[in-house]
Amino acid sequence: MRADAKRNYDRVVASAGDVVAEQGADASMRDIARRADVGLATLLRHFPTREALLEALLRRRFDALAERAESADPAQLPAETLKDWLREFVVGAATYRGVVELMTAAIDEPGSALHASCTRMRAGGAALLARAQEAGVARADIDGTDLFALASATAWLRSQPALDSRADHLSTLMMSIIIDDGAPATVD
Amino acid sequence: MRADAKRNYDRVVASAGDVVAEQGADASMRDIARRADVGLATLLRHFPTREALLEALLRRRFDALAERAESADPAQLPAETLKDWLREFVVGAATYRGVVELMTAAIDEPGSALHASCTRMRAGGAALLARAQEAGVARADIDGTDLFALASATAWLRSQPALDSRADHLSTLMMSIIIDDGAPATVD
DNA sequence: ACCTGAACACCGTTCAAGT
DNA sequence: ACCTGAACACCGTTCAAGT
């Protein structure tokens, strides 16, 4: 990549971070380009789709989440490990408004830019779930796809501005579907 | 209302029903007007906002749902009554893609055209929930707003095309947060 | 009273022209 | 190689002109 191209790329990503944080995942691409002091066409050549741009924003976080699941400490309590992971999944998926919708759509659309990170996260979550199920601390009649869906629904609740004040309570309730370790489930 | 105005009004509602069923709640208003063989400006004078148009589409169903909660048979089992009502709430809120988002937003925006029906439904649900809680068959640490939120999250899951095949299973799981009557919760 | 076409300021897509 | 302005077909909003 040429030096000026790299510079533009970085400016766009930085600008997108700001604008998407303000306006959500359906923010105006023109707006993002404007704030990056870049032509709209330039933005679109670096990121041909909206999802490609969001992927650049979310990749780091999503990859970290997948790795964390893959290299989970087997000595830790399975319920705690799963709970911690879910908590971070939900926070990650709720950082920008409108991202959860794109994730659930992307996971069965192989063409989507978000597809890879989403399937990888689902696999990671499924492994943690299986360990918890074997230990008898997670509900037995759910699989990785259910887990991904329920965690997404939790993130969806979290990203509704109207429900901001009870976000933690609702997350705790959602958690209680999945985990059953005797202790009262909690998010904080 | 003049005869021709009434005719246009009805044409628009009918057309909106079709288009919104196909494209979701963010369908193009121009498209709806076109299919109704009406000028866009005419549509917008009958329904100044998108929510006003959706309200016309959903009113009947939402009012029926509220009435049903208000006049629930006290002889019936509280858990069954609540379960049946939730089931219908979820189906109603998931008929059109994108409606749940509008509902959760509308419930704390008194200006919204959907505000009245949503608050009335929440009140109805809260009453059924209270009866179930007194009978000890519903979780004690939730209120009407939580119930509305959880039912909305269920409807959200149901309106994700990618999750179509496990919609019933996910609804059952969500139900299990709220109701606890010993019997395995189920939606069908 | 009610309807409508047209002007307006937006949007994302596409591409020929520029460095 | 990379960038960009401009044309295009859309969108919802607004309003003057028509019946």
Coordinates of C-alpha atoms (C1' of nucleotides) in Angstrom, one line a residue:
Chain A
M1 CA 0.0 0.0 0.0
R2 CA 1.3 3.4 -1.0
A3 CA 2.1 5.8 1.8
D4 CA -0.8 8.2 1.0
A5 CA -3.2 5.4 0.6
K6 CA -2.3 4.1 4.0
R7 CA -2.7 7.5 5.5
N8 CA -6.2 7.8 3.9
Y9 CA -7.1 4.3 5.2
D10 CA -6.2 5.2 8.7
R11 CA -8.0 8.5 8.6
V12 CA -11.2 6.8 7.4
V13 CA -11.1 4.1 10.1
A14 CA -10.5 6.8 12.8
S15 CA -13.4 8.9 11.4
A16 CA -15.6 5.9 11.2
G17 CA -15.0 5.1 14.8
D18 CA -16.2 8.5 15.8
V19 CA -19.2 8.8 13.5
V20 CA -20.5 5.2 14.1
A21 CA -20.2 5.7 17.8
E22 CA -22.5 8.8 17.4
Q23 CA -24.9 7.6 14.8
G24 CA -24.8 3.8 14.9
A25 CA -24.0 1.3 12.2
D26 CA -26.2 2.9 9.6
A27 CA -24.3 6.2 9.8
S28 CA -23.9 8.1 6.5
M29 CA -20.8 7.0 4.5
R30 CA -20.6 10.5 3.1
D31 CA -20.4 11.8 6.6
I32 CA -17.6 9.5 7.5
A33 CA -15.6 10.4 4.3
R34 CA -16.2 14.1 5.0
R35 CA -14.9 13.9 8.5
A36 CA -11.8 12.0 7.3
D37 CA -11.2 14.8 4.7
V38 CA -11.4 12.2 2.0
G39 CA -13.5 11.8 -1.1
L40 CA -16.5 9.4 -0.8
A41 CA -15.2 7.4 -3.7
T42 CA -11.9 6.9 -1.9
L43 CA -13.6 5.5 1.2
L44 CA -15.6 3.1 -1.0
R45 CA -12.5 1.7 -2.7
H46 CA -10.9 1.0 0.6
F47 CA -14.1 -0.4 2.0
P48 CA -16.5 -1.5 -0.7
T49 CA -19.3 -2.3 1.7
R50 CA -20.5 -0.9 5.0
E51 CA -19.7 -4.2 6.6
A52 CA -16.1 -4.1 5.4
L53 CA -15.7 -0.8 7.2
L54 CA -17.3 -2.1 10.4
E55 CA -15.2 -5.2 10.2
A56 CA -12.1 -3.0 10.4
L57 CA -13.6 -1.3 13.4
L58 CA -14.5 -4.5 15.2
R59 CA -11.8 -7.0 14.1
R60 CA -9.4 -6.5 16.9
R61 CA -12.0 -6.9 19.6
F62 CA -13.7 -9.9 17.9
D63 CA -10.4 -11.7 17.3
A64 CA -9.3 -11.2 20.9
L65 CA -12.6 -12.6 22.0
A66 CA -12.2 -15.7 19.8
E67 CA -8.7 -16.3 21.0
R68 CA -9.7 -15.9 24.6
A69 CA -12.3 -18.7 24.1
E70 CA -9.8 -20.9 22.3
S71 CA -7.1 -20.7 25.0
A72 CA -9.4 -20.7 28.0
D73 CA -7.7 -21.9 31.2
P74 CA -9.0 -25.4 31.9
A75 CA -8.3 -25.0 35.5
Q76 CA -10.9 -22.2 35.9
L77 CA -14.5 -23.0 36.9
P78 CA -16.4 -23.6 33.6
A79 CA -19.3 -21.5 34.7
E80 CA -17.1 -18.6 35.5
T81 CA -15.2 -18.9 32.3
L82 CA -18.4 -18.9 30.2
K83 CA -19.9 -16.1 32.2
D84 CA -16.9 -13.8 31.8
W85 CA -16.7 -14.6 28.1
L86 CA -20.4 -13.9 27.5
R87 CA -20.1 -10.7 29.4
E88 CA -17.4 -9.5 27.1
F89 CA -19.2 -10.7 24.0
V90 CA -22.2 -8.7 24.9
V91 CA -20.2 -5.6 25.6
G92 CA -18.4 -5.9 22.3
A93 CA -21.5 -6.5 20.3
A94 CA -23.3 -3.5 21.9
T95 CA -20.5 -1.0 21.5
Y96 CA -22.1 0.4 18.4
R97 CA -25.9 0.6 17.8
G98 CA -27.0 -1.7 15.0
V99 CA -24.0 -4.0 15.0
V100 CA -25.8 -7.0 16.5
E101 CA -28.3 -7.1 13.6
L102 CA -25.4 -7.2 11.2
M103 CA -23.7 -10.0 13.1
T104 CA -26.8 -12.3 13.2
A105 CA -27.2 -11.7 9.5
A106 CA -23.5 -12.2 8.7
I107 CA -23.2 -15.5 10.5
D108 CA -25.1 -17.3 7.8
E109 CA -24.0 -15.2 4.9
P110 CA -20.6 -16.4 3.9
G111 CA -20.1 -13.4 1.6
S112 CA -20.2 -10.9 4.5
A113 CA -17.1 -9.2 5.7
L114 CA -18.1 -10.1 9.3
H115 CA -18.7 -13.7 8.6
A116 CA -15.3 -15.1 9.5
S117 CA -15.0 -13.4 12.9
C118 CA -18.6 -14.3 13.8
T119 CA -18.3 -18.0 13.0
R120 CA -15.0 -18.1 14.9
M121 CA -16.6 -16.5 17.9
R122 CA -19.5 -18.9 17.7
A123 CA -17.1 -21.8 17.7
G124 CA -15.2 -20.4 20.7
G125 CA -18.4 -19.9 22.6
A126 CA -19.6 -23.4 21.8
A127 CA -16.5 -24.9 23.2
L128 CA -16.9 -23.0 26.5
L129 CA -20.5 -24.0 26.6
A130 CA -19.7 -27.7 26.1
R131 CA -17.3 -27.6 29.0
A132 CA -19.9 -26.0 31.2
Q133 CA -22.5 -28.5 30.1
E134 CA -20.3 -31.4 30.9
A135 CA -19.8 -29.9 34.4
G136 CA -23.5 -29.7 34.7
V137 CA -23.6 -25.9 35.2
A138 CA -25.1 -24.9 31.9
R139 CA -28.4 -25.7 30.4
A140 CA -28.1 -28.9 28.3
D141 CA -30.7 -28.2 25.5
I142 CA -28.8 -25.4 23.8
D143 CA -26.0 -25.4 21.3
G144 CA -23.4 -22.8 20.0
T145 CA -26.0 -21.2 17.7
D146 CA -28.5 -20.8 20.5
L147 CA -25.7 -19.3 22.6
F148 CA -24.8 -16.9 19.9
A149 CA -28.4 -15.9 19.4
L150 CA -29.1 -15.5 23.2
A151 CA -26.0 -13.4 23.6
S152 CA -27.0 -11.3 20.6
A153 CA -30.4 -10.7 22.1
T154 CA -28.8 -9.6 25.3
A155 CA -26.6 -7.2 23.3
W156 CA -29.7 -6.0 21.5
L157 CA -31.4 -5.2 24.8
R158 CA -28.2 -3.4 25.9
S159 CA -28.1 -1.2 22.8
Q160 CA -31.7 0.1 23.2
P161 CA -31.3 3.5 24.7
A162 CA -34.7 3.3 26.3
L163 CA -33.5 0.3 28.4
D164 CA -30.2 1.9 29.4
S165 CA -31.0 2.1 33.1
R166 CA -31.8 -1.6 33.5
A167 CA -29.2 -3.0 31.2
D168 CA -27.4 -4.9 33.9
H169 CA -30.5 -6.4 35.3
L170 CA -31.7 -7.6 31.9
S171 CA -28.3 -9.0 31.2
T172 CA -28.4 -10.9 34.5
L173 CA -31.8 -12.3 33.5
M174 CA -30.6 -13.4 30.1
M175 CA -27.6 -15.0 31.7
S176 CA -29.9 -17.1 33.9
I177 CA -31.2 -18.9 30.9
I178 CA -27.8 -20.3 30.0
I179 CA -26.0 -20.8 33.3
D180 CA -27.3 -22.7 36.3
D181 CA -24.6 -23.0 38.9
G182 CA -26.7 -22.5 42.0
A183 CA -25.2 -19.0 42.6
P184 CA -27.4 -16.1 41.6
A185 CA -26.2 -15.0 38.1
T186 CA -24.9 -11.5 37.9
V187 CA -23.2 -9.3 35.4
D188 CA -21.2 -7.0 37.7
Chain B
M1 CA -63.5 12.9 5.9
R2 CA -64.4 13.4 2.3
A3 CA -65.2 10.3 0.2
D4 CA -62.1 10.5 -2.0
A5 CA -59.9 11.2 1.0
K6 CA -61.3 8.1 2.7
R7 CA -60.6 6.1 -0.4
N8 CA -57.0 7.2 -0.6
Y9 CA -56.5 6.6 3.1
D10 CA -57.7 3.0 2.7
R11 CA -55.6 2.4 -0.4
V12 CA -52.5 3.6 1.4
V13 CA -53.1 1.4 4.4
A14 CA -53.6 -1.6 2.2
S15 CA -50.5 -0.9 0.1
A16 CA -48.5 -0.3 3.3
G17 CA -49.5 -3.7 4.6
D18 CA -48.1 -5.3 1.5
V19 CA -44.9 -3.3 1.2
V20 CA -44.0 -3.4 4.9
A21 CA -44.6 -7.1 5.0
E22 CA -42.1 -7.4 2.1
Q23 CA -39.5 -4.8 3.0
G24 CA -39.9 -4.3 6.8
A25 CA -40.7 -1.2 8.8
D26 CA -38.1 0.9 7.0
A27 CA -39.7 0.4 3.6
S28 CA -39.7 3.3 1.2
M29 CA -42.7 5.7 1.7
R30 CA -42.5 6.5 -2.0
D31 CA -42.9 2.9 -2.8
I32 CA -45.9 2.6 -0.6
A33 CA -47.5 5.7 -2.2
R34 CA -46.7 4.4 -5.7
R35 CA -48.4 1.1 -5.1
A36 CA -51.4 2.8 -3.7
D37 CA -51.5 5.0 -6.9
V38 CA -51.4 8.1 -4.7
G39 CA -49.0 11.0 -4.6
L40 CA -46.3 10.8 -2.0
A41 CA -47.5 14.1 -0.5
T42 CA -50.9 12.7 -0.1
L43 CA -49.6 9.8 1.9
L44 CA -47.6 12.1 4.1
R45 CA -50.6 14.3 4.9
H46 CA -52.6 11.3 6.0
F47 CA -49.6 9.9 7.9
P48 CA -47.1 12.6 8.8
T49 CA -44.6 10.1 10.2
R50 CA -43.6 6.5 9.5
E51 CA -44.8 5.6 12.9
A52 CA -48.3 7.0 12.3
L53 CA -48.6 4.7 9.3
L54 CA -47.4 1.7 11.2
E55 CA -49.7 2.5 14.0
A56 CA -52.6 2.3 11.6
L57 CA -51.3 -1.2 10.6
L58 CA -50.8 -2.4 14.1
R59 CA -53.5 -0.7 16.1
R60 CA -56.2 -3.4 15.8
R61 CA -53.9 -6.1 16.9
F62 CA -52.3 -4.1 19.7
D63 CA -55.6 -3.0 21.1
A64 CA -57.0 -6.5 21.0
L65 CA -53.9 -7.6 23.0
A66 CA -54.3 -4.9 25.6
E67 CA -58.0 -5.7 26.0
R68 CA -57.3 -9.4 26.3
A69 CA -54.9 -8.7 29.2
E70 CA -57.4 -6.4 30.9
S71 CA -60.3 -8.8 30.8
A72 CA -58.3 -12.0 31.5
D73 CA -60.4 -14.8 33.0
P74 CA -59.5 -14.9 36.8
A75 CA -60.4 -18.6 36.9
Q76 CA -57.7 -19.6 34.5
L77 CA -54.3 -20.6 35.7
P78 CA -52.1 -17.5 36.0
A79 CA -49.1 -19.1 34.4
E80 CA -51.1 -20.3 31.3
T81 CA -52.8 -16.9 31.0
L82 CA -49.5 -15.1 31.0
K83 CA -47.9 -17.6 28.7
D84 CA -50.7 -17.4 26.1
W85 CA -50.6 -13.6 26.2
L86 CA -46.8 -13.4 25.8
R87 CA -47.0 -15.8 22.9
E88 CA -49.4 -13.5 21.1
F89 CA -47.5 -10.4 22.0
V90 CA -44.4 -11.9 20.5
V91 CA -46.2 -13.0 17.3
G92 CA -47.7 -9.5 17.0
A93 CA -44.5 -7.6 17.5
A94 CA -42.6 -9.9 15.0
T95 CA -45.1 -9.7 12.1
Y96 CA -43.1 -6.9 10.5
R97 CA -39.3 -6.7 10.5
G98 CA -38.1 -3.6 12.4
V99 CA -41.3 -3.0 14.4
V100 CA -39.8 -4.2 17.8
E101 CA -37.1 -1.5 17.6
L102 CA -39.8 1.1 17.1
M103 CA -41.9 -0.2 20.0
T104 CA -39.0 -0.1 22.5
A105 CA -38.2 3.4 21.4
A106 CA -41.9 4.5 21.4
I107 CA -42.6 3.4 25.0
D108 CA -40.6 6.2 26.5
E109 CA -41.3 8.7 23.8
P110 CA -44.7 10.2 24.6
G111 CA -44.7 12.0 21.2
S112 CA -44.6 8.7 19.2
A113 CA -47.8 7.5 17.5
L114 CA -47.1 4.0 18.9
H115 CA -46.7 5.3 22.5
A116 CA -50.3 4.8 23.6
S117 CA -50.8 1.2 22.5
C118 CA -47.3 0.3 23.8
T119 CA -47.9 1.6 27.3
R120 CA -51.3 0.1 27.4
M121 CA -49.9 -3.3 26.5
R122 CA -47.2 -2.9 29.1
A123 CA -49.8 -2.2 31.7
G124 CA -51.8 -5.2 30.6
G125 CA -48.8 -7.5 30.7
A126 CA -47.8 -6.1 34.1
A127 CA -51.2 -7.1 35.6
L128 CA -50.9 -10.6 34.3
L129 CA -47.4 -10.8 35.6
A130 CA -48.4 -9.7 39.0
R131 CA -51.1 -12.4 39.2
A132 CA -48.6 -15.0 38.2
Q133 CA -46.1 -13.7 40.8
E134 CA -48.6 -13.9 43.5
A135 CA -49.3 -17.5 42.6
G136 CA -45.6 -18.1 42.8
V137 CA -45.3 -19.2 39.1
A138 CA -43.4 -16.2 37.7
R139 CA -40.0 -14.9 38.6
A140 CA -40.3 -12.3 41.4
D141 CA -37.6 -9.9 40.5
I142 CA -39.1 -8.5 37.3
D143 CA -41.6 -5.8 36.6
G144 CA -43.8 -4.8 33.7
T145 CA -41.0 -3.0 32.0
D146 CA -38.7 -6.0 32.2
L147 CA -41.5 -8.2 30.9
F148 CA -42.0 -5.8 27.9
A149 CA -38.2 -5.8 27.3
L150 CA -37.8 -9.6 27.5
A151 CA -40.9 -10.1 25.3
S152 CA -39.5 -7.6 22.8
A153 CA -36.1 -9.4 22.8
T154 CA -38.0 -12.6 22.0
A155 CA -39.8 -10.9 19.1
W156 CA -36.4 -9.5 18.0
L157 CA -35.0 -13.0 17.8
R158 CA -38.1 -14.2 16.0
S159 CA -37.7 -11.5 13.3
Q160 CA -34.1 -12.4 12.4
P161 CA -34.4 -14.4 9.2
A162 CA -31.2 -16.2 10.0
L163 CA -32.8 -17.7 13.1
D164 CA -36.0 -18.7 11.5
S165 CA -35.5 -22.4 11.9
R166 CA -35.1 -22.3 15.7
A167 CA -37.6 -19.5 16.4
D168 CA -39.8 -21.8 18.6
H169 CA -36.9 -23.2 20.6
L170 CA -35.5 -19.7 21.3
S171 CA -39.0 -18.5 22.3
T172 CA -39.2 -21.4 24.7
L173 CA -35.9 -20.5 26.3
M174 CA -36.9 -16.9 26.7
M175 CA -40.2 -17.9 28.3
S176 CA -38.3 -19.9 30.8
I177 CA -36.8 -16.7 32.3
I178 CA -40.2 -15.4 33.2
I179 CA -42.4 -18.4 34.0
D180 CA -41.5 -21.1 36.5
D181 CA -44.4 -23.4 36.9
G182 CA -42.5 -26.7 37.1
A183 CA -43.8 -27.8 33.7
P184 CA -41.4 -27.4 30.8
A185 CA -42.1 -24.1 29.1
T186 CA -43.0 -24.4 25.5
V187 CA -44.4 -22.2 22.8
D188 CA -46.3 -24.7 20.7
Chain C
dA1 C1' -61.0 20.2 1.5
dC2 C1' -58.1 17.5 -0.6
dC3 C1' -54.6 16.3 -4.1
dT4 C1' -50.2 16.6 -6.6
dG5 C1' -45.9 17.8 -9.2
dA6 C1' -41.7 19.9 -8.4
dA7 C1' -37.8 21.7 -5.9
dC8 C1' -34.8 20.6 -2.1
dA9 C1' -31.1 18.5 0.4
dC10 C1' -29.8 14.2 1.4
dC11 C1' -28.2 9.1 0.4
dG12 C1' -24.9 5.1 -1.9
dT13 C1' -23.1 3.6 -6.6
dT14 C1' -20.4 4.1 -10.5
dC15 C1' -17.0 5.9 -13.6
dA16 C1' -14.3 8.9 -16.5
dA17 C1' -10.6 12.2 -15.8
dG18 C1' -6.7 13.6 -13.2
dT19 C1' -2.0 13.1 -10.7
Chain D
dA1 C1' -1.4 3.2 -8.1
dC2 C1' -4.3 6.0 -6.1
dC3 C1' -7.6 9.9 -5.7
dT4 C1' -11.7 12.7 -6.9
dG5 C1' -15.7 15.3 -8.8
dA6 C1' -19.7 14.6 -11.1
dA7 C1' -23.7 12.1 -12.9
dC8 C1' -27.1 8.9 -11.5
dA9 C1' -31.1 7.0 -9.3
dC10 C1' -32.8 6.9 -5.0
dC11 C1' -34.8 8.9 -0.3
dG12 C1' -38.1 12.0 2.9
dT13 C1' -39.7 17.0 3.5
dT14 C1' -41.9 21.0 2.0
dC15 C1' -44.9 24.0 -0.5
dA16 C1' -47.1 26.5 -4.2
dA17 C1' -50.5 25.6 -7.7
dG18 C1' -54.5 23.1 -9.0
dT19 C1' -59.5 21.0 -8.6

